[in-house]
Tab-separated table of C-alpha atoms (C1' of nucleotides) in Angstrom:
chain	number	residue	atom	x	y	z
A	1	MET	CA	-0.663	0.099	-0.257
A	2	ARG	CA	1.429	3.489	-1.274
A	3	LEU	CA	0.428	6.296	0.532
A	4	ALA	CA	-1.971	7.286	-2.408
A	5	ASP	CA	-3.806	4.481	-1.252
A	6	LEU	CA	-3.399	5.097	2.280
A	7	SER	CA	-5.234	8.320	1.403
A	8	LYS	CA	-7.498	6.331	-0.285
A	9	HIS	CA	-8.863	4.044	2.288
A	10	SER	CA	-8.860	6.485	5.132
A	11	GLY	CA	-10.321	9.597	3.669
A	12	VAL	CA	-7.233	11.507	4.287
A	13	SER	CA	-5.679	13.809	2.140
A	14	THR	CA	-1.837	12.497	1.249
A	15	ALA	CA	-0.696	15.796	2.266
A	16	THR	CA	-2.312	15.683	5.752
A	17	ILE	CA	-0.048	12.091	6.078
A	18	LYS	CA	2.994	13.253	5.488
A	19	TYR	CA	1.226	15.858	7.959
A	20	TYR	CA	1.481	13.144	10.387
A	21	LEU	CA	4.183	11.853	8.723
A	22	ARG	CA	7.146	14.651	9.831
A	23	GLU	CA	5.277	15.360	13.353
A	24	GLY	CA	5.420	11.449	14.358
A	25	LEU	CA	1.872	10.953	14.983
A	26	LEU	CA	2.274	8.046	11.862
A	27	PRO	CA	5.280	5.747	11.551
A	28	PRO	CA	7.757	6.272	8.492
A	29	GLY	CA	6.928	3.499	5.670
A	30	ARG	CA	8.645	0.572	5.347
A	31	GLN	CA	10.623	2.515	2.049
A	32	VAL	CA	11.279	0.574	-1.178
A	33	ASN	CA	13.011	2.717	-3.512
A	34	ALA	CA	13.319	6.668	-3.482
A	35	THR	CA	10.399	7.432	-4.950
A	36	THR	CA	8.152	4.397	-3.197
A	37	ALA	CA	7.560	3.318	0.456
A	38	GLU	CA	5.260	0.715	1.712
A	39	TYR	CA	2.578	1.326	4.115
A	40	ASP	CA	0.410	-2.068	5.532
A	41	GLU	CA	-2.918	-2.417	7.691
A	42	ASP	CA	-0.966	-1.028	10.562
A	43	HIS	CA	-0.526	2.274	9.375
A	44	LEU	CA	-4.344	2.265	8.142
A	45	ARG	CA	-4.927	1.525	11.933
A	46	ARG	CA	-2.900	3.839	13.679
A	47	LEU	CA	-4.097	6.645	11.285
A	48	ARG	CA	-7.947	5.716	12.128
A	49	LEU	CA	-7.033	6.448	15.528
A	50	VAL	CA	-4.978	9.689	15.268
A	51	ARG	CA	-7.374	11.147	13.080
A	52	ALA	CA	-9.730	9.933	15.794
A	53	LEU	CA	-8.070	11.642	18.804
A	54	ILE	CA	-7.507	14.952	16.944
A	55	GLN	CA	-10.956	15.264	15.334
A	56	VAL	CA	-13.564	13.907	17.315
A	57	GLY	CA	-11.324	13.843	20.957
A	58	LYS	CA	-9.984	17.124	20.420
A	59	VAL	CA	-5.927	16.292	21.475
A	60	PRO	CA	-3.263	18.843	20.556
A	61	VAL	CA	-1.143	16.957	17.635
A	62	ALA	CA	1.909	17.696	20.279
A	63	THR	CA	-0.572	15.170	22.828
A	64	ALA	CA	-1.465	12.788	20.638
A	65	ARG	CA	2.138	12.583	19.632
A	66	GLU	CA	3.385	12.291	23.107
A	67	VAL	CA	0.396	10.149	23.967
A	68	LEU	CA	1.380	7.596	21.321
A	69	GLY	CA	4.905	7.156	22.046
A	70	HIS	CA	3.417	5.640	25.302
A	71	VAL	CA	1.617	3.429	23.378
A	72	ASP	CA	4.033	2.051	21.409
A	73	ASP	CA	7.144	1.923	24.180
A	74	ASP	CA	7.950	-1.684	24.203
A	75	SER	CA	9.855	-0.632	26.493
A	76	LEU	CA	6.991	-0.784	29.164
A	77	GLY	CA	4.612	-2.974	30.556
A	78	ARG	CA	0.989	-2.695	29.122
A	79	THR	CA	0.099	-1.865	33.069
A	80	ILE	CA	2.983	0.985	33.167
A	81	ARG	CA	2.278	1.796	29.337
A	82	LEU	CA	-1.445	2.945	30.161
A	83	GLY	CA	-1.171	4.676	32.893
A	84	ALA	CA	2.391	6.895	31.151
A	85	ALA	CA	-0.198	7.016	27.980
A	86	LEU	CA	-3.276	8.079	29.572
A	87	TRP	CA	-1.023	10.628	32.047
A	88	ALA	CA	0.020	12.419	28.943
A	89	LEU	CA	-3.369	13.054	27.893
A	90	PRO	CA	-4.239	16.456	29.899
A	91	GLN	CA	-3.262	19.684	28.265
A	92	ASP	CA	-5.482	22.100	31.106
A	93	THR	CA	-3.865	25.349	32.098
A	94	GLU	CA	-1.375	25.480	34.885
A	95	PRO	CA	-3.310	25.997	38.510
A	96	ASP	CA	-3.158	29.109	40.214
A	97	GLU	CA	-1.106	28.977	43.000
A	98	ALA	CA	-1.407	31.999	43.838
A	99	ASP	CA	-5.501	32.022	43.591
A	100	PRO	CA	-7.118	31.926	46.823
A	101	ALA	CA	-9.498	29.798	45.352
A	102	VAL	CA	-7.169	27.442	43.842
A	103	ALA	CA	-6.455	27.144	47.531
A	104	ALA	CA	-9.803	26.012	48.248
A	105	ALA	CA	-10.847	23.714	45.649
A	106	ARG	CA	-7.623	21.723	46.227
A	107	VAL	CA	-8.423	21.604	49.671
A	108	GLU	CA	-12.352	20.593	49.057
A	109	VAL	CA	-11.253	18.074	46.317
A	110	ASP	CA	-8.427	16.304	48.552
A	111	ARG	CA	-11.359	15.690	51.116
A	112	LEU	CA	-13.892	14.332	48.291
A	113	LEU	CA	-11.188	11.662	47.536
A	114	GLU	CA	-11.009	11.015	51.497
A	115	LEU	CA	-14.699	10.380	51.123
A	116	LEU	CA	-14.307	8.679	47.583
A	117	GLY	CA	-12.255	6.386	49.235
A	118	TRP	CA	-10.079	6.376	46.747
A	119	GLU	CA	-6.701	6.127	47.669
A	120	THR	CA	-4.321	5.876	45.031
A	121	SER	CA	-5.775	8.939	43.788
A	122	ARG	CA	-4.846	10.466	46.866
A	123	GLU	CA	-1.324	9.700	47.090
A	124	LEU	CA	-0.679	10.242	43.898
A	125	ALA	CA	-1.962	13.663	43.561
A	126	PRO	CA	0.515	15.652	43.972
A	127	LEU	CA	1.520	14.476	40.558
A	128	SER	CA	-1.053	13.325	38.338
A	129	PRO	CA	-2.435	15.745	35.680
A	130	VAL	CA	-5.706	14.619	35.810
A	131	HIS	CA	-5.933	15.625	39.620
A	132	ARG	CA	-4.561	19.192	38.552
A	133	SER	CA	-7.392	19.134	35.484
A	134	LEU	CA	-10.269	19.104	38.752
A	135	VAL	CA	-8.838	21.321	40.667
A	136	VAL	CA	-9.414	23.867	37.918
A	137	ALA	CA	-12.265	23.141	36.884
A	138	VAL	CA	-13.155	23.411	40.651
A	139	ALA	CA	-11.867	26.691	41.241
A	140	ALA	CA	-13.856	27.988	38.089
A	141	LEU	CA	-16.541	26.874	39.511
A	142	ARG	CA	-15.941	28.616	42.630
A	143	ARG	CA	-14.267	31.526	41.843
A	144	LEU	CA	-18.512	31.872	39.753
A	145	ASP	CA	-19.665	30.900	43.729
A	146	TYR	CA	-21.521	27.802	42.763
A	147	PRO	CA	-21.212	25.967	45.870
A	148	TRP	CA	-19.005	23.364	44.938
A	149	ASP	CA	-18.872	20.482	47.828
A	150	ALA	CA	-17.220	17.017	49.040
A	151	GLU	CA	-20.659	15.659	49.659
A	152	LEU	CA	-22.529	17.123	46.634
A	153	MET	CA	-19.552	16.065	44.326
A	154	ALA	CA	-19.538	12.633	45.848
A	155	PRO	CA	-22.453	10.854	44.134
A	156	TYR	CA	-20.901	12.377	40.327
A	157	GLY	CA	-17.191	10.655	41.343
A	158	GLU	CA	-19.447	7.394	42.802
A	159	LEU	CA	-21.275	7.563	39.155
A	160	MET	CA	-17.715	8.016	37.424
A	161	MET	CA	-16.381	4.770	38.831
A	162	GLU	CA	-19.136	3.567	37.732
A	163	VAL	CA	-18.830	3.822	34.530
A	164	ALA	CA	-15.075	4.071	34.467
A	165	ARG	CA	-15.987	0.208	35.793
A	166	ARG	CA	-17.427	-0.799	32.901
A	167	ASP	CA	-14.567	1.026	29.953
A	168	LEU	CA	-12.246	-1.454	31.829
A	169	ASP	CA	-14.589	-4.558	32.342
A	170	PHE	CA	-15.658	-3.661	28.043
A	171	MET	CA	-11.926	-3.794	27.602
A	172	GLU	CA	-11.118	-7.005	29.501
A	173	THR	CA	-14.215	-8.685	27.845
A	174	HIS	CA	-13.188	-6.943	24.144
A	175	ALA	CA	-10.686	-6.538	23.235
A	176	SER	CA	-7.622	-8.559	21.716
A	177	GLU	CA	-4.318	-8.430	23.615
A	178	ALA	CA	-2.730	-6.403	20.884
A	179	GLU	CA	-4.781	-3.459	20.738
A	180	LYS	CA	-5.568	-3.127	24.808
A	181	VAL	CA	-3.591	0.131	25.288
A	182	GLU	CA	-4.895	1.353	22.271
A	183	MET	CA	-8.637	0.842	23.418
A	184	ALA	CA	-7.608	2.008	26.453
A	185	VAL	CA	-6.603	5.857	25.576
A	186	ALA	CA	-9.506	5.118	22.732
A	187	ALA	CA	-11.637	4.586	26.176
A	188	ALA	CA	-10.500	7.171	27.533
A	189	VAL	CA	-10.479	9.869	25.016
A	190	LEU	CA	-13.472	9.127	22.290
A	191	PHE	CA	-15.842	7.388	25.233
A	192	GLN	CA	-15.863	11.362	26.352
A	193	PRO	CA	-18.269	12.944	23.522
A	194	VAL	CA	-20.509	10.284	23.816
A	195	LEU	CA	-20.909	10.478	27.579
A	196	ARG	CA	-20.582	13.862	26.524
A	197	ALA	CA	-23.586	13.679	24.181
A	198	LEU	CA	-25.441	11.530	27.002
A	199	HIS	CA	-25.574	13.395	29.692
A	200	ARG	CA	-26.127	17.098	27.717
A	201	LEU	CA	-29.496	14.876	26.043
A	202	ALA	CA	-30.109	13.027	29.867
A	203	GLN	CA	-30.405	16.759	30.853
A	204	GLU	CA	-33.233	17.805	27.539
A	205	GLU	CA	-34.923	14.466	28.766
A	206	GLU	CA	-35.129	15.630	32.284
A	207	SER	CA	-36.399	19.504	31.989
A	208	ALA	CA	-38.477	18.235	29.305
A	209	ARG	CA	-39.988	15.713	31.780
A	210	ARG	CA	-39.882	17.980	34.862
A	211	TYR	CA	-41.129	21.489	32.723
A	212	GLY	CA	-42.434	20.146	29.496
A	213	ILE	CA	-41.568	21.314	26.263
A	214	GLU	CA	-43.711	24.607	25.676
B	1	MET	CA	-16.844	50.557	38.696
B	2	ARG	CA	-14.795	51.525	35.342
B	3	LEU	CA	-12.438	49.034	32.887
B	4	ALA	CA	-9.320	49.261	34.950
B	5	ASP	CA	-11.541	48.337	38.122
B	6	LEU	CA	-13.614	45.530	36.060
B	7	SER	CA	-9.811	44.201	35.007
B	8	LYS	CA	-8.118	43.785	38.160
B	9	HIS	CA	-11.219	42.156	40.141
B	10	SER	CA	-11.561	39.923	37.540
B	11	GLY	CA	-8.107	39.568	36.704
B	12	VAL	CA	-8.660	39.892	32.923
B	13	SER	CA	-6.214	42.331	31.336
B	14	THR	CA	-8.168	45.761	30.036
B	15	ALA	CA	-6.965	44.933	26.585
B	16	THR	CA	-9.232	41.522	26.465
B	17	ILE	CA	-12.419	42.838	28.308
B	18	LYS	CA	-12.076	45.762	25.421
B	19	TYR	CA	-12.334	42.592	23.182
B	20	TYR	CA	-14.707	41.187	24.621
B	21	LEU	CA	-17.370	43.927	24.705
B	22	ARG	CA	-16.455	43.786	20.850
B	23	GLU	CA	-17.269	40.873	20.435
B	24	GLY	CA	-20.942	41.227	22.070
B	25	LEU	CA	-20.388	38.773	24.765
B	26	LEU	CA	-19.905	41.640	27.806
B	27	PRO	CA	-22.817	44.502	27.230
B	28	PRO	CA	-21.201	47.945	26.911
B	29	GLY	CA	-21.390	49.595	30.652
B	30	ARG	CA	-23.068	52.662	30.933
B	31	GLN	CA	-21.692	55.718	28.582
B	32	VAL	CA	-20.740	58.600	31.972
B	33	ASN	CA	-19.352	60.902	28.723
B	34	ALA	CA	-16.826	60.890	26.138
B	35	THR	CA	-13.815	58.819	28.217
B	36	THR	CA	-15.690	57.027	30.610
B	37	ALA	CA	-18.326	54.158	31.072
B	38	GLU	CA	-19.348	52.854	33.920
B	39	TYR	CA	-19.589	49.207	34.933
B	40	ASP	CA	-21.454	47.573	37.819
B	41	GLU	CA	-21.271	44.018	39.298
B	42	ASP	CA	-23.207	42.225	36.673
B	43	HIS	CA	-20.670	43.346	34.291
B	44	LEU	CA	-18.065	41.824	36.437
B	45	ARG	CA	-20.115	38.246	37.056
B	46	ARG	CA	-21.239	37.801	32.859
B	47	LEU	CA	-17.568	38.367	33.175
B	48	ARG	CA	-15.946	35.588	34.964
B	49	LEU	CA	-18.711	33.419	33.487
B	50	VAL	CA	-17.521	34.532	30.387
B	51	ARG	CA	-13.853	33.643	31.117
B	52	ALA	CA	-15.478	30.513	32.371
B	53	LEU	CA	-17.245	28.993	29.476
B	54	ILE	CA	-13.926	30.101	27.220
B	55	GLN	CA	-11.260	29.165	29.205
B	56	VAL	CA	-11.913	26.135	30.974
B	57	GLY	CA	-15.476	25.132	29.359
B	58	LYS	CA	-13.216	25.477	25.980
B	59	VAL	CA	-15.993	27.614	24.023
B	60	PRO	CA	-15.572	29.114	20.783
B	61	VAL	CA	-15.727	32.836	21.193
B	62	ALA	CA	-18.378	33.078	18.338
B	63	THR	CA	-21.021	30.054	20.247
B	64	ALA	CA	-20.534	31.667	24.093
B	65	ARG	CA	-21.723	35.044	22.160
B	66	GLU	CA	-24.801	33.518	21.349
B	67	VAL	CA	-25.176	31.391	24.466
B	68	LEU	CA	-25.435	34.455	26.783
B	69	GLY	CA	-26.616	35.755	23.151
B	70	HIS	CA	-30.324	33.220	24.108
B	71	VAL	CA	-29.169	34.182	28.400
B	72	ASP	CA	-29.934	37.362	27.707
B	73	ASP	CA	-33.137	37.459	25.619
B	74	ASP	CA	-36.182	38.316	28.205
B	75	SER	CA	-38.791	38.344	25.217
B	76	LEU	CA	-38.072	34.301	25.899
B	77	GLY	CA	-39.476	32.558	28.990
B	78	ARG	CA	-37.029	30.316	31.034
B	79	THR	CA	-37.537	27.158	30.079
B	80	ILE	CA	-36.921	28.370	26.736
B	81	ARG	CA	-34.139	30.636	27.798
B	82	LEU	CA	-32.143	27.558	28.741
B	83	GLY	CA	-32.979	25.068	26.062
B	84	ALA	CA	-32.350	27.349	23.466
B	85	ALA	CA	-28.694	28.826	24.872
B	86	LEU	CA	-28.120	24.359	25.532
B	87	TRP	CA	-28.862	24.431	21.718
B	88	ALA	CA	-26.151	26.825	20.672
B	89	LEU	CA	-23.937	24.713	22.286
B	90	PRO	CA	-22.193	22.273	20.320
B	91	GLN	CA	-20.003	23.252	18.121
B	92	ASP	CA	-19.220	19.405	16.339
B	93	THR	CA	-18.679	19.019	12.735
B	94	GLU	CA	-20.908	17.488	10.830
B	95	PRO	CA	-21.430	13.955	10.287
B	96	ASP	CA	-20.887	13.053	6.291
B	97	GLU	CA	-23.594	11.339	5.409
B	98	ALA	CA	-22.404	9.605	2.547
B	99	ASP	CA	-20.023	7.534	5.276
B	100	PRO	CA	-21.583	4.182	6.421
B	101	ALA	CA	-20.448	4.567	9.758
B	102	VAL	CA	-22.580	7.332	10.077
B	103	ALA	CA	-25.796	5.841	9.638
B	104	ALA	CA	-24.678	2.885	11.222
B	105	ALA	CA	-24.261	4.796	13.870
B	106	ARG	CA	-27.834	6.684	13.610
B	107	VAL	CA	-29.832	3.694	13.375
B	108	GLU	CA	-27.581	2.498	16.840
B	109	VAL	CA	-27.885	5.379	18.007
B	110	ASP	CA	-31.668	5.681	17.676
B	111	ARG	CA	-31.982	2.419	19.554
B	112	LEU	CA	-30.505	3.232	22.149
B	113	LEU	CA	-32.990	6.393	23.181
B	114	GLU	CA	-35.498	3.607	22.275
B	115	LEU	CA	-34.056	1.497	25.220
B	116	LEU	CA	-33.959	4.547	27.487
B	117	GLY	CA	-37.100	5.496	26.602
B	118	TRP	CA	-36.196	8.544	26.511
B	119	GLU	CA	-39.200	9.978	23.686
B	120	THR	CA	-38.124	13.268	23.747
B	121	SER	CA	-35.017	13.019	22.710
B	122	ARG	CA	-35.877	10.684	19.741
B	123	GLU	CA	-39.334	13.612	18.703
B	124	LEU	CA	-36.239	15.835	18.524
B	125	ALA	CA	-33.278	13.660	17.013
B	126	PRO	CA	-33.482	14.988	13.601
B	127	LEU	CA	-32.845	18.601	14.666
B	128	SER	CA	-30.565	18.340	17.992
B	129	PRO	CA	-27.633	19.594	17.706
B	130	VAL	CA	-26.673	16.822	20.652
B	131	HIS	CA	-27.901	14.681	18.752
B	132	ARG	CA	-25.928	14.886	16.238
B	133	SER	CA	-22.208	15.540	18.183
B	134	LEU	CA	-23.607	11.772	19.872
B	135	VAL	CA	-23.920	9.781	15.931
B	136	VAL	CA	-20.527	11.819	15.122
B	137	ALA	CA	-18.468	11.000	18.213
B	138	VAL	CA	-19.929	7.127	17.513
B	139	ALA	CA	-19.200	7.071	13.522
B	140	ALA	CA	-15.449	7.187	15.046
B	141	LEU	CA	-15.801	4.610	17.728
B	142	ARG	CA	-17.355	2.007	14.688
B	143	ARG	CA	-14.499	3.187	12.579
B	144	LEU	CA	-12.113	2.506	14.532
B	145	ASP	CA	-13.182	-1.435	15.020
B	146	TYR	CA	-15.010	-0.864	18.753
B	147	PRO	CA	-17.282	-2.749	19.640
B	148	TRP	CA	-20.637	-0.389	20.164
B	149	ASP	CA	-23.522	-0.562	20.367
B	150	ALA	CA	-27.055	0.296	22.019
B	151	GLU	CA	-27.095	-2.569	24.434
B	152	LEU	CA	-23.930	-2.188	25.602
B	153	MET	CA	-24.385	2.130	26.032
B	154	ALA	CA	-27.987	1.843	27.867
B	155	PRO	CA	-26.054	1.913	30.956
B	156	TYR	CA	-23.872	4.970	30.441
B	157	GLY	CA	-26.525	6.742	29.462
B	158	GLU	CA	-28.666	5.396	32.289
B	159	LEU	CA	-25.706	7.312	34.519
B	160	MET	CA	-25.549	10.296	32.546
B	161	MET	CA	-29.214	10.348	33.423
B	162	GLU	CA	-28.743	10.159	37.084
B	163	VAL	CA	-26.250	12.522	36.717
B	164	ALA	CA	-28.682	15.335	35.319
B	165	ARG	CA	-30.983	14.654	37.367
B	166	ARG	CA	-29.149	15.936	40.027
B	167	ASP	CA	-28.131	19.429	37.780
B	168	LEU	CA	-31.324	19.761	37.979
B	169	ASP	CA	-32.314	18.949	41.688
B	170	PHE	CA	-28.228	21.291	42.435
B	171	MET	CA	-29.751	24.160	39.907
B	172	GLU	CA	-33.976	23.918	41.798
B	173	THR	CA	-32.217	24.310	45.555
B	174	HIS	CA	-29.105	26.568	45.341
B	175	ALA	CA	-30.145	28.687	42.423
B	176	SER	CA	-32.203	31.803	42.966
B	177	GLU	CA	-33.746	32.667	39.998
B	178	ALA	CA	-31.529	35.719	38.667
B	179	GLU	CA	-29.344	33.504	38.063
B	180	LYS	CA	-30.889	30.300	37.243
B	181	VAL	CA	-30.424	30.790	33.358
B	182	GLU	CA	-26.783	31.501	33.677
B	183	MET	CA	-26.194	28.130	36.162
B	184	ALA	CA	-27.952	25.759	33.924
B	185	VAL	CA	-25.761	26.965	31.110
B	186	ALA	CA	-22.305	26.615	33.572
B	187	ALA	CA	-23.889	23.133	34.768
B	188	ALA	CA	-23.723	22.542	30.983
B	189	VAL	CA	-19.626	24.007	30.648
B	190	LEU	CA	-18.215	23.621	33.477
B	191	PHE	CA	-19.359	20.291	34.873
B	192	GLN	CA	-17.796	18.735	31.472
B	193	PRO	CA	-13.783	19.065	32.352
B	194	VAL	CA	-15.115	17.947	36.499
B	195	LEU	CA	-16.985	15.435	35.385
B	196	ARG	CA	-14.512	14.039	32.634
B	197	ALA	CA	-11.298	14.546	35.532
B	198	LEU	CA	-12.704	12.065	37.968
B	199	HIS	CA	-13.277	9.524	34.734
B	200	ARG	CA	-10.100	10.248	34.496
B	201	LEU	CA	-8.995	9.868	37.842
B	202	ALA	CA	-11.808	6.660	38.633
B	203	GLN	CA	-10.106	5.074	35.932
B	204	GLU	CA	-6.665	5.187	37.728
B	205	GLU	CA	-7.746	4.860	40.737
B	206	GLU	CA	-9.725	1.366	39.744
B	207	SER	CA	-6.851	0.477	37.115
B	208	ALA	CA	-4.462	0.712	40.166
B	209	ARG	CA	-7.340	-1.648	42.593
B	210	ARG	CA	-7.206	-4.335	39.624
B	211	TYR	CA	-3.612	-4.503	38.453
B	212	GLY	CA	-1.341	-3.202	41.049
B	213	ILE	CA	0.542	-0.143	40.634
B	214	GLU	CA	3.601	-1.771	40.126
C	1	DC	C1'	13.008	9.375	-24.281
C	2	DT	C1'	8.414	11.248	-22.898
C	3	DG	C1'	4.861	12.119	-20.041
C	4	DC	C1'	2.790	11.111	-15.498
C	5	DT	C1'	3.271	9.518	-10.329
C	6	DT	C1'	5.206	9.416	-6.099
C	7	DA	C1'	7.375	11.022	-1.686
C	8	DG	C1'	9.746	14.619	0.112
C	9	DA	C1'	11.245	19.118	1.575
C	10	DT	C1'	9.526	23.564	2.141
C	11	DA	C1'	7.145	27.262	2.360
C	12	DG	C1'	2.543	29.749	2.762
C	13	DT	C1'	-2.619	29.671	4.624
C	14	DG	C1'	-6.212	30.964	7.638
C	15	DG	C1'	-8.545	30.620	11.795
C	16	DC	C1'	-8.927	32.332	16.314
C	17	DG	C1'	-7.716	34.495	20.510
C	18	DC	C1'	-5.915	38.070	21.763
C	19	DT	C1'	-2.085	41.534	21.913
C	20	DA	C1'	0.409	45.936	21.032
C	21	DT	C1'	-0.320	50.607	19.675
C	22	DC	C1'	-2.464	54.716	18.099
C	23	DC	C1'	-5.384	59.331	19.465
C	24	DG	C1'	-8.104	62.112	21.181
C	25	DA	C1'	-11.279	63.351	25.009
C	26	DG	C1'	-11.437	63.928	29.476
C	27	DA	C1'	-9.726	63.963	34.252
C	28	DA	C1'	-6.398	64.973	38.357
C	29	DG	C1'	-2.349	68.246	40.007
C	30	DG	C1'	-0.703	72.282	40.860
D	1	DC	C1'	-5.169	78.101	33.304
D	2	DC	C1'	-2.136	74.740	31.951
D	3	DT	C1'	0.567	70.713	32.460
D	4	DT	C1'	0.356	65.348	32.708
D	5	DC	C1'	-1.982	60.933	33.108
D	6	DT	C1'	-5.078	58.215	32.396
D	7	DC	C1'	-9.078	56.797	29.924
D	8	DG	C1'	-12.354	54.590	26.331
D	9	DG	C1'	-12.740	53.105	21.769
D	10	DA	C1'	-10.611	51.999	17.203
D	11	DT	C1'	-7.510	49.627	13.932
D	12	DA	C1'	-3.932	46.607	13.035
D	13	DG	C1'	-1.024	42.879	14.333
D	14	DC	C1'	0.864	38.801	16.837
D	15	DG	C1'	1.122	33.658	18.141
D	16	DC	C1'	0.149	29.520	17.346
D	17	DC	C1'	-2.211	25.480	15.155
D	18	DA	C1'	-3.241	22.508	11.526
D	19	DC	C1'	-3.566	21.536	7.902
D	20	DT	C1'	-2.102	22.855	2.206
D	21	DA	C1'	-0.058	23.648	-1.608
D	22	DT	C1'	3.837	23.951	-4.628
D	23	DC	C1'	8.641	22.811	-5.801
D	24	DT	C1'	11.654	19.047	-6.505
D	25	DA	C1'	13.805	15.367	-8.282
D	26	DA	C1'	13.382	10.202	-8.794
D	27	DG	C1'	11.023	6.483	-10.741
D	28	DC	C1'	8.207	3.752	-14.091
D	29	DA	C1'	5.396	2.499	-18.191
D	30	DG	C1'	4.361	2.834	-23.098
DNA sequence: CTGCTTAGATAGTGGCGCTATCCGAGAAGG
DNA sequence: CCTTCTCGGATAGCGCCACTATCTAAGCAG
């Protein structure tokens, strides 16, 4: 399969594929001679993953490169690889430590994790990018004077834990071993738009039930 | 309060505030004379909401303008205003109707709504931007050959319905009447990063419990 | 040999969220 | 009253990002 074929099968323009090759999102094809390179099914699958991450998951190209780098790192075991890939995902703004809303958010988030009994997350809290994202988001809500506290959020946390259990069950039962890490990344990134859409649909539905459509 | 004071209280630069005024995200202040305009607490609150939407919610400026336009439209009743504002939110790419994955996704999403008994959503499906977003996201997952079907997703939908009920309860009990529509928008947009972070944290937590940290 | 296609390199494009600069009208201080 | 400072408003520009268009030289097909 040459570049043009890769383009035809994926619906991505050759120019864009070349761009992804340059950016290291896609491994180079097997060079046959100076004017020909050969690509295979793995390239096609990777290309589809890249497109999904960038277009549906809205992951920046630089972040996608980092995540995929971890996915491809054969020196790591599966569990570590998965963790490293997920770890690289969030790209939120850094919290402003001088802001009192951030400090308050940090306290509240820690209380939440305690309530939920998420011990691992509490231990990793100072390092985890995901934890940082949560603090930033909570600080923003507090700045708007919305009453946000651990007791209020605990049920949401438990619901998300339920969702996460389903994610992992799903991964265990359906993915072939070779695809598991890729699948975990896809689950983390691509389920997000699905969950968001379901959330909004549920809001519309429940709102219509409570207040009518008018 | 003059523009500089608005800037000091919000931490947003005067240049950026001017930009928001130009873009219609912020109503103009009361013009005192040719060189002075007076702003009040409402402007400050609105500015904070705008910042949160854009920075935390990652809502594009053009979309934020549209959403806030609905929030401010006094000719509408509260329910309609809320619906219109939420309706304006999603900014995903249009589904490619020629793509068979999109057609398949549409069928599967309709089955899902039937399973869930979300009648309102089914009726509004052809029009709803949120519904479109869901179809696009599902199509992307299907293109990656991940087994996605209505039965698998129904529990996620029920969990999101539970989340949505909590959102609306929260809105009912905590917001003053004047802030309800704003709050609904904030809940739709700003709870998203919180939910996402909780989801990822839960994944990390559950993964650590199942497979250890290593 | 001719003419078309290919891979690869490089520079350019368009959109977006600001940001820097300029200007003329007042306010502030002596 | 005059100088100096600051303000609000208008305009043009910047930096980033995800592409995309153009060019070149090498190959292969007839």
